[in-house]
Every structure is written in structure tokens, then in C-alpha cells.
XYZ file of C-alpha atoms in Angstrom:
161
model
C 142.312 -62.056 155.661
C 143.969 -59.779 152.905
C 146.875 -62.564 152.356
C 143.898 -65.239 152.150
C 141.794 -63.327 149.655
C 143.880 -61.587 147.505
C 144.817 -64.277 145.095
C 140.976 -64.943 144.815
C 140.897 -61.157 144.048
C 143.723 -61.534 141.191
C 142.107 -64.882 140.199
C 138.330 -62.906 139.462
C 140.291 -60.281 138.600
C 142.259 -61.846 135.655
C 139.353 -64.084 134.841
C 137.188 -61.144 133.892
C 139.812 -59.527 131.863
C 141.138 -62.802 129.827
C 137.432 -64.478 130.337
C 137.380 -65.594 126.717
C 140.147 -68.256 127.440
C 137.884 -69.699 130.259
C 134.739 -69.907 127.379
C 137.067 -71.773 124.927
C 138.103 -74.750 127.419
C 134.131 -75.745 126.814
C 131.613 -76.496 129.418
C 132.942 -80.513 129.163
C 136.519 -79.839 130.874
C 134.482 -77.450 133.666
C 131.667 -80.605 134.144
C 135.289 -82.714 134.778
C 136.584 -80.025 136.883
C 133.469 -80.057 139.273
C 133.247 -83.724 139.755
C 136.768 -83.613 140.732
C 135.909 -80.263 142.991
C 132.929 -82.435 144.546
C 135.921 -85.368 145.227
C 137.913 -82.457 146.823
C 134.935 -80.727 148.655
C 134.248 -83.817 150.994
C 137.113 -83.721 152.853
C 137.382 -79.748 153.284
C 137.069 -78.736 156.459
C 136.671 -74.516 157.321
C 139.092 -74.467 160.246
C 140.395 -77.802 160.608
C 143.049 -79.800 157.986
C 141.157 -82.079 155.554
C 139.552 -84.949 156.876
C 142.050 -87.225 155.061
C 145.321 -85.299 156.997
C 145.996 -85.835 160.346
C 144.736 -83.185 162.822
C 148.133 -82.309 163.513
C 149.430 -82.024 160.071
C 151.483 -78.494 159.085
C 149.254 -75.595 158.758
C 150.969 -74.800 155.165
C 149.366 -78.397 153.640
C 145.799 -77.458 155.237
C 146.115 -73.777 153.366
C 147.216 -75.536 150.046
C 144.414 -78.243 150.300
C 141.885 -75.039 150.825
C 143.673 -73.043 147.990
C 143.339 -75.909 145.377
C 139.575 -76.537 146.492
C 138.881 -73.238 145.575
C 140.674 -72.436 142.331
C 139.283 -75.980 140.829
C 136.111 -74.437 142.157
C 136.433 -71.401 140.170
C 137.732 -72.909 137.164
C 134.706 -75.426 137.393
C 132.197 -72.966 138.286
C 132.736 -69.638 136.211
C 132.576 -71.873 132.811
C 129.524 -73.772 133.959
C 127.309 -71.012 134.797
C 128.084 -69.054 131.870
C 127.401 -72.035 129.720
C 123.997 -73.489 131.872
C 122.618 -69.870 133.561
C 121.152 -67.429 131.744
C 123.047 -64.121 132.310
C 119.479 -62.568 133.895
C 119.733 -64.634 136.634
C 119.990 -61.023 138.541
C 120.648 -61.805 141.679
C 123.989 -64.558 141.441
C 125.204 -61.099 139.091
C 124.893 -58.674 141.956
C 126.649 -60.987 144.213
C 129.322 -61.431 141.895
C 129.828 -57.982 141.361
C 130.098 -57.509 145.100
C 131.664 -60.477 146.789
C 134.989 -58.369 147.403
C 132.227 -56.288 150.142
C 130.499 -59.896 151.151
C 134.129 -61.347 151.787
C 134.790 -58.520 154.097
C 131.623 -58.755 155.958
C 130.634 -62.534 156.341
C 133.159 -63.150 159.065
C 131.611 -60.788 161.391
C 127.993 -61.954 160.781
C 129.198 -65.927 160.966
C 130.575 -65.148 164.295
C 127.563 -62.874 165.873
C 125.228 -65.689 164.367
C 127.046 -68.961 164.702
C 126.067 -68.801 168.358
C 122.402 -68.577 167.836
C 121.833 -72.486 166.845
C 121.066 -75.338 168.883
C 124.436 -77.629 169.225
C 122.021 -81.034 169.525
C 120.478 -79.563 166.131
C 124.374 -79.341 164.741
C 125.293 -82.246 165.390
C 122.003 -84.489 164.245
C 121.513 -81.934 161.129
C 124.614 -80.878 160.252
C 123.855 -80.028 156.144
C 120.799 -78.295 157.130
C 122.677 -76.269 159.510
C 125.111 -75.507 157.094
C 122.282 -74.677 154.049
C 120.687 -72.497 156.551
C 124.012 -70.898 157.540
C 125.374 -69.717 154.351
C 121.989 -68.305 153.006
C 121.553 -66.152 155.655
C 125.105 -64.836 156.130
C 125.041 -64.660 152.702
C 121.782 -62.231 152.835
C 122.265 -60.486 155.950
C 126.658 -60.206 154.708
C 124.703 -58.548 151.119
C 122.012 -56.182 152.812
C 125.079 -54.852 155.328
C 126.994 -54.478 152.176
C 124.218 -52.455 150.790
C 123.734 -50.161 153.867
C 127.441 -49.810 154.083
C 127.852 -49.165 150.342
C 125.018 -46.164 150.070
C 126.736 -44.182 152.885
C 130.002 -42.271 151.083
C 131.916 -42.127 154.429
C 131.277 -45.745 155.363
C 131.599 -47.041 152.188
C 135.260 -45.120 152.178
C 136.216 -46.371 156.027
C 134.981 -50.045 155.582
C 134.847 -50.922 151.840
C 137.903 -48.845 150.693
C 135.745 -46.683 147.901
């Protein structure tokens, strides 16, 4: 997971510390950027290549389709919320300031939980499932966080502070 998530690291990294170059491409080139993330995002797939490769395509062109979803994610994403969301929007700040914590987490929860739902419910509801999926990893990944974060030796062990 390291190799995966480390350029995403650098990427929020860097974009924090040169974040005025993102606010002067405008919130016009980000709107073009997610339509074309949208076009990307359909055929994504978590574990499998994109829907448009064949299953047995090399496992280097699945990891650059995922990459370049992602950074024309960010690129769309970080300019549009700054532009459209007012910075109180508390809780989308907490999360940002702590998705380096949720990233290490999620995986864990998404595999003790994925096994919980109905497979005939999957497969007739699949975006529900997935809505209903990613909030609560997402809130069970942050209140773990939390937990681990107020203990000094845990927060040392599993989050590296």
C-alpha cells in the first residue's frame, strides 16, 4: 500500500505547499477536468482492469488507468471545492487533514464489513451498496482514526506519530 499511496501523499503534499498555482487555473479548467474524470470514472473498476480492457490485460495498464483517474480527480476536485464550498464546511476539513490515517485504516474495515451485505442486494442495488459502503467505512475508518490518534503509543505503532 505505501508504493500505491505515496504519490497521492507527494501529490496533497505539493498541492498544499504550491496551492496558489491550482487557484489560478480557475474553477472553468477544474469543471472540464471533472466531466472528463466522470468519462474516466465509469469504467474504473477497484480490483479488476477497466471495463473497456480486457480482463486479462497487463496489471501495469490497470495501475496507470487507476493512477490517471485519480490525479484528474484531484486536479478536478481540490479547485472546485475551494471555489464552490465554503471553507467551514468542518467536517470534509477534518477528513482532509486526516486521510493519510483513513487511507491506512479503510482496508481493514472494507474487509471486516464487506461480508456483512446481502449478495442478491449487490447485485440488484449495486450504487446503493456502494453509497452505503463508503459512508460507513468512511465513518467507522475516521472514529478508529480518532481512538487510535488520542492514544500516544498507538498513535506512534499504527499512525507513525
Amino acid at each position: 500500500f505505501i508504493a500505491w499511496y505515496l504519490p497521492f501523499y507527494a501529490i496533497g503534499y505539493f498541492g498544499r505547499k504550491y496551492q496558489n498555482l491550482w487557484e489560478k487555473q480557475g474553477h472553468k479548467v477544474a469543471l472540464c477536468l471533472f466531466v472528463l474524470f466522470l468519462f474516466m470514472a465509469y469504467w474504473w473498476m477497484r480490483k479488476d482492469a477497466p471495463l473497456f480492457l480486457p480482463q486479462n490485460s497487463h496489471v501495469i495498464y490497470n495501475y496507470v488507468y487507476k493512477f490517471a483517474v485519480a490525479i484528474v480527480a484531484i486536479a478536478a476536485l481540490v479547485p472546485l471545492f475551494r471555489y464552490y464550498i465554503d471553507d467551514k464546511m468542518l467536517m470534509i476539513t477534518k477528513l482532509g487533514g486526516v486521510t493519510l490515517g483513513i487511507y491506512a485504516i479503510h482496508q481493514t474495515i472494507l474487509a471486516i464489513l464487506q461480508p456483512c451485505f446481502d449478495i442478491e442486494f449487490l447485485q440488484s442495488h449495486y450504487g446503493v451498496y456502494m453509497f452505503i459502503l463508503s459512508i460507513t467505512v468512511l465513518a467507522i475508518s475516521y472514529l478508529c482514526y480518532m481512538l487510535i490518534n488520542s492514544n500516544r503509543y498507538l498513535s506512534l505503532l499504527f499512525l507513525g506519530k
